[in-house]
Structure formats: structure tokens, C-alpha cells
Amino acid sequence: MRVREILEKINHIAFFGDLNLMVDNITYDSRKTDSKTIFSAIKGFKKDGHAFITNAFDKGCKVVLCESIPIKIEGMSYIVVQNSRSAMADISYELNLSGVDIDLVGVTGTNGKTSITYLLKSIYEFNGLSAGVIGTMGALIGDKKISLDNTTPEAPDLHNILKAMATDGIRHCFMEVSSHSTELHRVKNLKFSLGIFTNLTEDHLIFHETMENYYQAKKKFFYQCQKSIINIDDPYGKRLYHELKQDEKNVVSYSAVAKADYFIEKIEIDRTGARYNLKTGLKKYYVNLKATGEFNVYNYTAAIAAGAEAGLNVDYCIKALESIKGVEGRFEFVDSTLDCTVILDFAHTPDGLEKVMETINQFATGRKVALFGAQGERDIARRALMGEVAGKFCDFVMITSDNPVYEDPMNICLEITKGIEKYHDNYMIMLDREEAINYLIENYQHDDIILLAGKSTEPYQMIEDRKVPYNEKQIAINAIRKKEKKLEGKK
């Protein structure tokens, strides 16, 4: 596409350069530019892309998308816009997604997004439909898994992934839509057949500043959806449902408390799973899950509702979910012959941790032990709140590192202890996470439930600006095998 054609499709303030240049891609990374790739100078959280225009030119770049021109380079063309991120999304869509046919279903909320996207993938594949996933655990394109830096990638990355899915014959994509992505134009121009709202609790307030801003960022997404599926048991979900209704949007509800289009009743939960009745319209369905916890009842119901609203048979949606154990890294029982239970979960907010601990409470017969940390350069207030949850529910707490970034991990841990100490002082700080896991498993007591929270399938620890490879599940397995071998040697 010629630059002239691009300018006809986007709002811009000015242009300086050659209108006849040919381009076929756009990137925000100066290291990935070439003679046919536009470099978009975006203002990031720590660095400003305008400082890398020269680097892009050195890579052969001939066209820059920018908000100002810090330096004029001979041979470089400049598209000046009010917002580089927004214009980048527009240009990328034209270059990569215009005419691409793929059905999008988006899931947003503080907790439950990853689980629901993977549950939907299971439902669709059970029904013989091809499906891809984009979210916290990366992008799944067939058997290929791509690591991602963000839950919802920047627009050019997202568009290229969707294009690759369509090229591979994948016709449906289930995507986690973060609040950052709506504010930073990452999902701009995309149309979703369905949007799902799970819940909203305190998170990302360093970015959004207030819960109202956080809510509005989530709400914005649903105006890109043909139909919305809302958890009205969540206070913000109830508000969202009514506001969308007032705006005459197509919206359905799910609930275990109030009258809803998908009504959950007679929930039974134990260690082996969850069972409940699901009423929709004039029909009632019995759901028997291998995954346990009330939070899973809500997640699975959202997935069933989405399948049904997409036109799939409800019985087949339920059969699909009854056939799986659950989602990897989400309340996952780690295989062991020890007389304790080790559970892996992504819970990294006070609400997420509380829901997991409430589930454990329903079947624990021994001590409840939790290992977790709090991320650096994120909401400081929630550290003590997570400590309070752990202090309330746990007999012993191991506090450790979780992506400290540039913060002192010890200071983060001490913030957490303020919450625990409201209930007891039975905790330990061990900054080396692997060492902490080994300690808990080496020193477990009979019937302990050991929760490893916060990291789950995340494949790294973020230390300063380095992503240090990390595999929590493998570390737990290694520690369990070591303990099993040790106990076997004593027989």
C-alpha cells in the first residue's frame, strides 16, 4: 500500500515526505523496521519511541508515524498525528486485517479471563470447530504457542496473530481483553461477536488511578460487541448490565443469586469437583465438573452461556466441559504421592486469593499453607490486603518474590506482613521463590494443603528489566519427587 492511500484512511495533522513510498507493515519496535515497515513512535511507560527514530532509519525505515518531529532526517518521511498508538492501530488494521474473516469473542474482568478463553476453546473443538486463544498464557495458533509481553498485545502484534490464525484456517479466536488494551487502543477497530464480563476488583490502579476509571475502561470494550454476557452477581457487573440495557445493547446475564438468563442453583462443591443445576429459558441442565470451587462454577457457566449464545447446543457445551479436568495452572493439583496436596494457581489479587482460599476451606482437613508474593511497581495497597486474606484463612504463610522489577523484594514482603499480622505472626519470608517452595514441601505436615499462588504458568520472574526464566510447576514437581524419594529411602 502506498503512503498516499494510508493517509486517505487515517486522521493526521501533517505529512512531510514521499507520498508514493510502498509499505506493508507497521511496528513500534525500531529494531524490527525495514524499508517497507512504518515505525510508530509511541510514548511508552518508561521510554519514548520518538527517541528511536534514528535507530529505525539506520535499519532502513523510510516512514515514521509520530506526534512530533524531534529530528528531521533526509530521506525519511513523517506522518504527524495526535496519538501515535491510535493511528498505529488504524494503519495496522488496514495493512493486516482488512478483509480477514475471523470470529472474535472477548473476555474481560479482573479474574477468570484466562480460564474462560481456554474453556471456550475446549467447547468449540469438542463441537468440531477450530479455535485460537490470545491472553496471559500467550497465543495459541493450532499447535503453535507464542509468548506475549502483554495479556492483550499491541495492535500490530495482535493483528498479525489474528491474520496468522485466519491463514491457518482458524475461524474463531477467544481473547482476553485487558483494561490497558481499551485505553491504549490495542483493540481499536476490532468487532467482537460476544463480550464476557467476569468481575471487577481492585487492580491496575497505578495505571487507572481510580476504580471508576478502571470500570469505564472495561465498559468501553462492550460497545465493540454485538452481544454481551455479564455476571450480575458482581456489583460492577450488575451496574454494567443495566447501563448497557439503557443504551439498548444486546446483553444477557448469568447469576447464582438473582433472576438471570443463565441461572445457577443447587451448587455442591468438594475436593473432586463441582455440581450444579443451570436454568436457561424453560430448560434445566445438570452440570458435573471435575474442577472445583465456586469461582469455577461462574467461569464454566460463562463459557456455556457464550457457546449457547453463539448457537451451539447447550448439552454439547456441557459435555465438552465435563470431559476436561480444568485449565492448566488454574487451581491445578500437582501430581504427588505425598500425604499433602500441592495446588498451583494464578491468584494474584486479594479477591482472587480469597476465592481460592474459600474453596480450599471447603475440603481441607489439615493445615492451610499459602506461598505468594506481590508484584513490584504495582498497586501497593493490595499487598497488605493479600496479607489479610492469607492471615484470615491460612495456618502458615510463606512470603516470597513475584516479579519485583526494580523494587526491593524484601520491602514488598514486609508490606504483605502488615496484613498477616492482623491475624497471627505464623509466617516466614524467603525471597528465593524456588528455595521457598522446596522448604514447604520438605517440611510439610500430614494433610497440608499447600497453595502456590501468583505465578502459575508465567514463565519468568521480572527482575529489574530482565525476564529470568522460571517454571513454578516444574519446581514443585522436582521438590515433590525429591521428598518422595527421600521418604521411600526411609522405608
mmCIF file of C-alpha atoms in Angstrom, residues 166-375:
data_model
loop_
_atom_site.group_PDB
_atom_site.id
_atom_site.type_symbol
_atom_site.label_atom_id
_atom_site.label_comp_id
_atom_site.label_asym_id
_atom_site.label_seq_id
_atom_site.Cartn_x
_atom_site.Cartn_y
_atom_site.Cartn_z
ATOM 1 C CA ALA A 166 -7.056 -16.982 9.711
ATOM 2 C CA THR A 167 -4.303 -18.134 7.323
ATOM 3 C CA ASP A 168 -4.133 -21.431 9.263
ATOM 4 C CA GLY A 169 -7.864 -21.942 8.819
ATOM 5 C CA ILE A 170 -8.818 -20.944 12.366
ATOM 6 C CA ARG A 171 -12.199 -19.245 12.299
ATOM 7 C CA HIS A 172 -12.727 -18.430 15.983
ATOM 8 C CA CYS A 173 -10.484 -16.627 18.477
ATOM 9 C CA PHE A 174 -11.045 -16.242 22.216
ATOM 10 C CA MET A 175 -9.196 -13.230 23.547
ATOM 11 C CA GLU A 176 -8.518 -11.754 26.965
ATOM 12 C CA VAL A 177 -9.263 -8.044 26.680
ATOM 13 C CA SER A 178 -7.392 -6.102 29.356
ATOM 14 C CA SER A 179 -8.330 -2.663 30.634
ATOM 15 C CA HIS A 180 -4.949 -1.413 29.378
ATOM 16 C CA SER A 181 -5.845 -2.579 25.878
ATOM 17 C CA THR A 182 -9.009 -0.479 25.658
ATOM 18 C CA GLU A 183 -7.253 2.619 26.975
ATOM 19 C CA LEU A 184 -4.178 2.156 24.755
ATOM 20 C CA HIS A 185 -6.103 1.450 21.534
ATOM 21 C CA ARG A 186 -4.874 -2.151 21.228
ATOM 22 C CA VAL A 187 -8.331 -3.490 20.314
ATOM 23 C CA LYS A 188 -9.421 -0.448 18.326
ATOM 24 C CA ASN A 189 -11.362 -1.286 15.120
ATOM 25 C CA LEU A 190 -11.982 -4.896 16.193
ATOM 26 C CA LYS A 191 -15.559 -6.177 16.239
ATOM 27 C CA PHE A 192 -16.499 -8.924 18.687
ATOM 28 C CA SER A 193 -19.468 -11.236 18.257
ATOM 29 C CA LEU A 194 -19.512 -11.760 22.033
ATOM 30 C CA GLY A 195 -18.066 -9.974 25.039
ATOM 31 C CA ILE A 196 -17.956 -11.538 28.520
ATOM 32 C CA PHE A 197 -17.640 -9.668 31.823
ATOM 33 C CA THR A 198 -16.479 -11.724 34.841
ATOM 34 C CA ASN A 199 -15.937 -9.371 37.793
ATOM 35 C CA LEU A 200 -14.123 -6.213 38.845
ATOM 36 C CA THR A 201 -11.985 -5.880 41.947
ATOM 37 C CA GLU A 202 -9.084 -3.617 42.845
ATOM 38 C CA ASP A 203 -6.219 -3.976 40.370
ATOM 39 C CA HIS A 204 -4.109 -1.855 37.989
ATOM 40 C CA LEU A 205 -4.826 1.315 39.985
ATOM 41 C CA ILE A 206 -1.344 2.700 39.382
ATOM 42 C CA PHE A 207 -2.421 2.932 35.733
ATOM 43 C CA HIS A 208 -6.135 3.749 36.126
ATOM 44 C CA GLU A 209 -5.816 5.693 39.431
ATOM 45 C CA THR A 210 -9.436 5.086 40.481
ATOM 46 C CA MET A 211 -11.881 2.173 40.408
ATOM 47 C CA GLU A 212 -14.268 4.335 38.362
ATOM 48 C CA ASN A 213 -11.622 4.814 35.671
ATOM 49 C CA TYR A 214 -10.913 1.071 35.787
ATOM 50 C CA TYR A 215 -14.625 0.307 35.356
ATOM 51 C CA GLN A 216 -15.017 2.750 32.474
ATOM 52 C CA ALA A 217 -12.038 1.159 30.694
ATOM 53 C CA LYS A 218 -13.776 -2.220 30.955
ATOM 54 C CA LYS A 219 -17.164 -0.823 29.947
ATOM 55 C CA LYS A 220 -15.719 0.751 26.795
ATOM 56 C CA PHE A 221 -14.995 -2.700 25.363
ATOM 57 C CA PHE A 222 -18.656 -3.765 25.294
ATOM 58 C CA TYR A 223 -19.529 -1.122 22.718
ATOM 59 C CA GLN A 224 -17.432 -3.157 20.280
ATOM 60 C CA CYS A 225 -19.521 -6.294 20.927
ATOM 61 C CA GLN A 226 -22.632 -7.494 19.122
ATOM 62 C CA LYS A 227 -23.805 -9.223 22.317
ATOM 63 C CA SER A 228 -22.579 -9.100 25.927
ATOM 64 C CA ILE A 229 -22.685 -11.766 28.660
ATOM 65 C CA ILE A 230 -22.496 -10.273 32.159
ATOM 66 C CA ASN A 231 -22.005 -11.691 35.668
ATOM 67 C CA ILE A 232 -24.643 -9.695 37.535
ATOM 68 C CA ASP A 233 -23.612 -11.095 40.928
ATOM 69 C CA ASP A 234 -20.610 -8.785 40.749
ATOM 70 C CA PRO A 235 -21.615 -5.216 41.802
ATOM 71 C CA TYR A 236 -19.862 -3.681 38.796
ATOM 72 C CA GLY A 237 -21.333 -6.372 36.563
ATOM 73 C CA LYS A 238 -24.838 -5.522 37.776
ATOM 74 C CA ARG A 239 -24.181 -1.848 37.022
ATOM 75 C CA LEU A 240 -22.723 -2.664 33.613
ATOM 76 C CA TYR A 241 -25.704 -4.858 32.701
ATOM 77 C CA HIS A 242 -28.190 -2.075 33.447
ATOM 78 C CA GLU A 243 -26.146 0.617 31.721
ATOM 79 C CA LEU A 244 -25.796 -1.480 28.579
ATOM 80 C CA LYS A 245 -29.530 -2.210 28.670
ATOM 81 C CA GLN A 246 -30.240 1.524 28.937
ATOM 82 C CA ASP A 247 -28.115 2.053 25.841
ATOM 83 C CA GLU A 248 -30.194 -0.630 24.081
ATOM 84 C CA LYS A 249 -27.262 -3.015 23.728
ATOM 85 C CA ASN A 250 -27.865 -6.753 23.301
ATOM 86 C CA VAL A 251 -26.985 -8.184 26.723
ATOM 87 C CA VAL A 252 -27.647 -11.407 28.668
ATOM 88 C CA SER A 253 -26.889 -12.239 32.291
ATOM 89 C CA TYR A 254 -25.676 -15.090 34.474
ATOM 90 C CA SER A 255 -26.093 -15.368 38.235
ATOM 91 C CA ALA A 256 -26.371 -17.673 41.219
ATOM 92 C CA VAL A 257 -28.312 -15.094 43.242
ATOM 93 C CA ALA A 258 -30.679 -13.068 41.079
ATOM 94 C CA LYS A 259 -33.032 -13.829 38.215
ATOM 95 C CA ALA A 260 -30.878 -14.223 35.113
ATOM 96 C CA ASP A 261 -30.835 -15.608 31.582
ATOM 97 C CA TYR A 262 -28.442 -18.304 32.879
ATOM 98 C CA PHE A 263 -29.306 -19.087 36.484
ATOM 99 C CA ILE A 264 -27.068 -21.246 38.685
ATOM 100 C CA GLU A 265 -28.654 -23.199 41.537
ATOM 101 C CA LYS A 266 -28.045 -26.081 43.969
ATOM 102 C CA ILE A 267 -24.249 -25.834 43.902
ATOM 103 C CA GLU A 268 -22.346 -28.712 45.508
ATOM 104 C CA ILE A 269 -18.579 -28.438 45.886
ATOM 105 C CA ASP A 270 -15.965 -30.841 47.208
ATOM 106 C CA ARG A 271 -12.354 -31.762 46.515
ATOM 107 C CA THR A 272 -13.247 -33.784 43.407
ATOM 108 C CA GLY A 273 -15.260 -31.119 41.596
ATOM 109 C CA ALA A 274 -18.444 -29.065 41.453
ATOM 110 C CA ARG A 275 -22.016 -29.952 40.570
ATOM 111 C CA TYR A 276 -24.951 -27.630 39.959
ATOM 112 C CA ASN A 277 -28.134 -27.006 38.000
ATOM 113 C CA LEU A 278 -28.173 -24.439 35.221
ATOM 114 C CA LYS A 279 -31.526 -22.975 34.181
ATOM 115 C CA THR A 280 -31.902 -21.090 30.917
ATOM 116 C CA GLY A 281 -35.255 -20.317 29.385
ATOM 117 C CA LEU A 282 -37.601 -23.186 30.154
ATOM 118 C CA LYS A 283 -34.831 -25.777 30.366
ATOM 119 C CA LYS A 284 -32.745 -27.027 33.272
ATOM 120 C CA TYR A 285 -29.369 -28.740 32.851
ATOM 121 C CA TYR A 286 -27.261 -30.704 35.328
ATOM 122 C CA VAL A 287 -23.571 -29.790 35.230
ATOM 123 C CA ASN A 288 -20.974 -32.127 36.764
ATOM 124 C CA LEU A 289 -17.454 -30.644 36.680
ATOM 125 C CA LYS A 290 -14.087 -32.175 37.502
ATOM 126 C CA ALA A 291 -12.911 -28.682 38.514
ATOM 127 C CA THR A 292 -13.773 -27.486 41.996
ATOM 128 C CA GLY A 293 -14.598 -24.090 43.505
ATOM 129 C CA GLU A 294 -17.450 -21.608 43.221
ATOM 130 C CA PHE A 295 -15.270 -19.375 41.050
ATOM 131 C CA ASN A 296 -15.075 -22.244 38.550
ATOM 132 C CA VAL A 297 -18.855 -22.596 38.584
ATOM 133 C CA TYR A 298 -19.065 -18.979 37.436
ATOM 134 C CA ASN A 299 -16.280 -19.375 34.845
ATOM 135 C CA TYR A 300 -17.761 -22.553 33.375
ATOM 136 C CA THR A 301 -21.234 -21.019 33.276
ATOM 137 C CA ALA A 302 -19.894 -18.002 31.383
ATOM 138 C CA ALA A 303 -18.321 -20.358 28.839
ATOM 139 C CA ILE A 304 -21.527 -22.418 28.476
ATOM 140 C CA ALA A 305 -23.544 -19.232 28.036
ATOM 141 C CA ALA A 306 -21.140 -17.975 25.370
ATOM 142 C CA GLY A 307 -21.344 -21.258 23.478
ATOM 143 C CA ALA A 308 -25.125 -21.224 23.667
ATOM 144 C CA GLU A 309 -25.388 -17.586 22.556
ATOM 145 C CA ALA A 310 -23.124 -18.429 19.621
ATOM 146 C CA GLY A 311 -25.659 -21.044 18.545
ATOM 147 C CA LEU A 312 -24.055 -24.212 19.904
ATOM 148 C CA ASN A 313 -26.086 -26.961 21.572
ATOM 149 C CA VAL A 314 -26.106 -26.451 25.358
ATOM 150 C CA ASP A 315 -25.851 -30.187 26.055
ATOM 151 C CA TYR A 316 -22.718 -30.394 23.895
ATOM 152 C CA CYS A 317 -21.217 -27.346 25.625
ATOM 153 C CA ILE A 318 -21.732 -29.030 28.995
ATOM 154 C CA LYS A 319 -20.379 -32.389 27.776
ATOM 155 C CA ALA A 320 -17.267 -30.648 26.491
ATOM 156 C CA LEU A 321 -16.559 -29.089 29.888
ATOM 157 C CA GLU A 322 -17.433 -32.214 31.864
ATOM 158 C CA SER A 323 -14.774 -34.088 29.881
ATOM 159 C CA ILE A 324 -11.831 -31.904 30.996
ATOM 160 C CA LYS A 325 -10.036 -31.648 34.322
ATOM 161 C CA GLY A 326 -9.717 -27.881 34.208
ATOM 162 C CA VAL A 327 -7.387 -25.196 32.903
ATOM 163 C CA GLU A 328 -3.627 -25.542 33.284
ATOM 164 C CA GLY A 329 -2.289 -23.501 36.186
ATOM 165 C CA ARG A 330 -5.747 -22.595 37.479
ATOM 166 C CA PHE A 331 -6.416 -24.424 40.760
ATOM 167 C CA GLU A 332 -4.323 -27.249 39.359
ATOM 168 C CA PHE A 333 -3.466 -30.178 41.639
ATOM 169 C CA VAL A 334 0.196 -31.105 41.195
ATOM 170 C CA ASP A 335 0.698 -34.881 40.891
ATOM 171 C CA SER A 336 2.092 -36.373 44.121
ATOM 172 C CA THR A 337 2.120 -39.485 46.317
ATOM 173 C CA LEU A 338 2.860 -37.420 49.436
ATOM 174 C CA ASP A 339 0.194 -37.164 52.138
ATOM 175 C CA CYS A 340 -0.216 -33.467 51.398
ATOM 176 C CA THR A 341 -1.801 -31.565 48.498
ATOM 177 C CA VAL A 342 0.018 -29.015 46.338
ATOM 178 C CA ILE A 343 -2.118 -26.629 44.283
ATOM 179 C CA LEU A 344 -0.925 -24.253 41.574
ATOM 180 C CA ASP A 345 -2.978 -21.106 40.919
ATOM 181 C CA PHE A 346 -2.604 -17.685 39.318
ATOM 182 C CA ALA A 347 -4.403 -15.818 42.141
ATOM 183 C CA HIS A 348 -2.552 -12.504 42.438
ATOM 184 C CA THR A 349 -5.206 -10.137 43.779
ATOM 185 C CA PRO A 350 -6.916 -10.057 47.206
ATOM 186 C CA ASP A 351 -10.227 -11.160 45.673
ATOM 187 C CA GLY A 352 -8.609 -13.921 43.612
ATOM 188 C CA LEU A 353 -6.695 -15.248 46.621
ATOM 189 C CA GLU A 354 -9.802 -15.131 48.815
ATOM 190 C CA LYS A 355 -11.891 -17.128 46.330
ATOM 191 C CA VAL A 356 -9.196 -19.799 46.096
ATOM 192 C CA MET A 357 -8.820 -19.996 49.881
ATOM 193 C CA GLU A 358 -12.605 -20.236 50.347
ATOM 194 C CA THR A 359 -12.571 -23.249 48.039
ATOM 195 C CA ILE A 360 -9.689 -24.863 49.926
ATOM 196 C CA ASN A 361 -11.591 -24.251 53.159
ATOM 197 C CA GLN A 362 -14.365 -26.499 51.907
ATOM 198 C CA PHE A 363 -12.246 -29.641 51.844
ATOM 199 C CA ALA A 364 -9.122 -29.002 53.953
ATOM 200 C CA THR A 365 -8.602 -31.350 56.900
ATOM 201 C CA GLY A 366 -5.050 -30.304 57.769
ATOM 202 C CA ARG A 367 -3.100 -27.056 57.751
ATOM 203 C CA LYS A 368 -3.752 -24.478 55.053
ATOM 204 C CA VAL A 369 -0.468 -23.096 53.761
ATOM 205 C CA ALA A 370 -0.061 -20.393 51.125
ATOM 206 C CA LEU A 371 3.003 -19.175 49.269
ATOM 207 C CA PHE A 372 2.770 -15.908 47.359
ATOM 208 C CA GLY A 373 4.323 -12.503 46.810
ATOM 209 C CA ALA A 374 3.262 -9.224 45.228
ATOM 210 C CA GLN A 375 4.470 -7.614 42.058
#
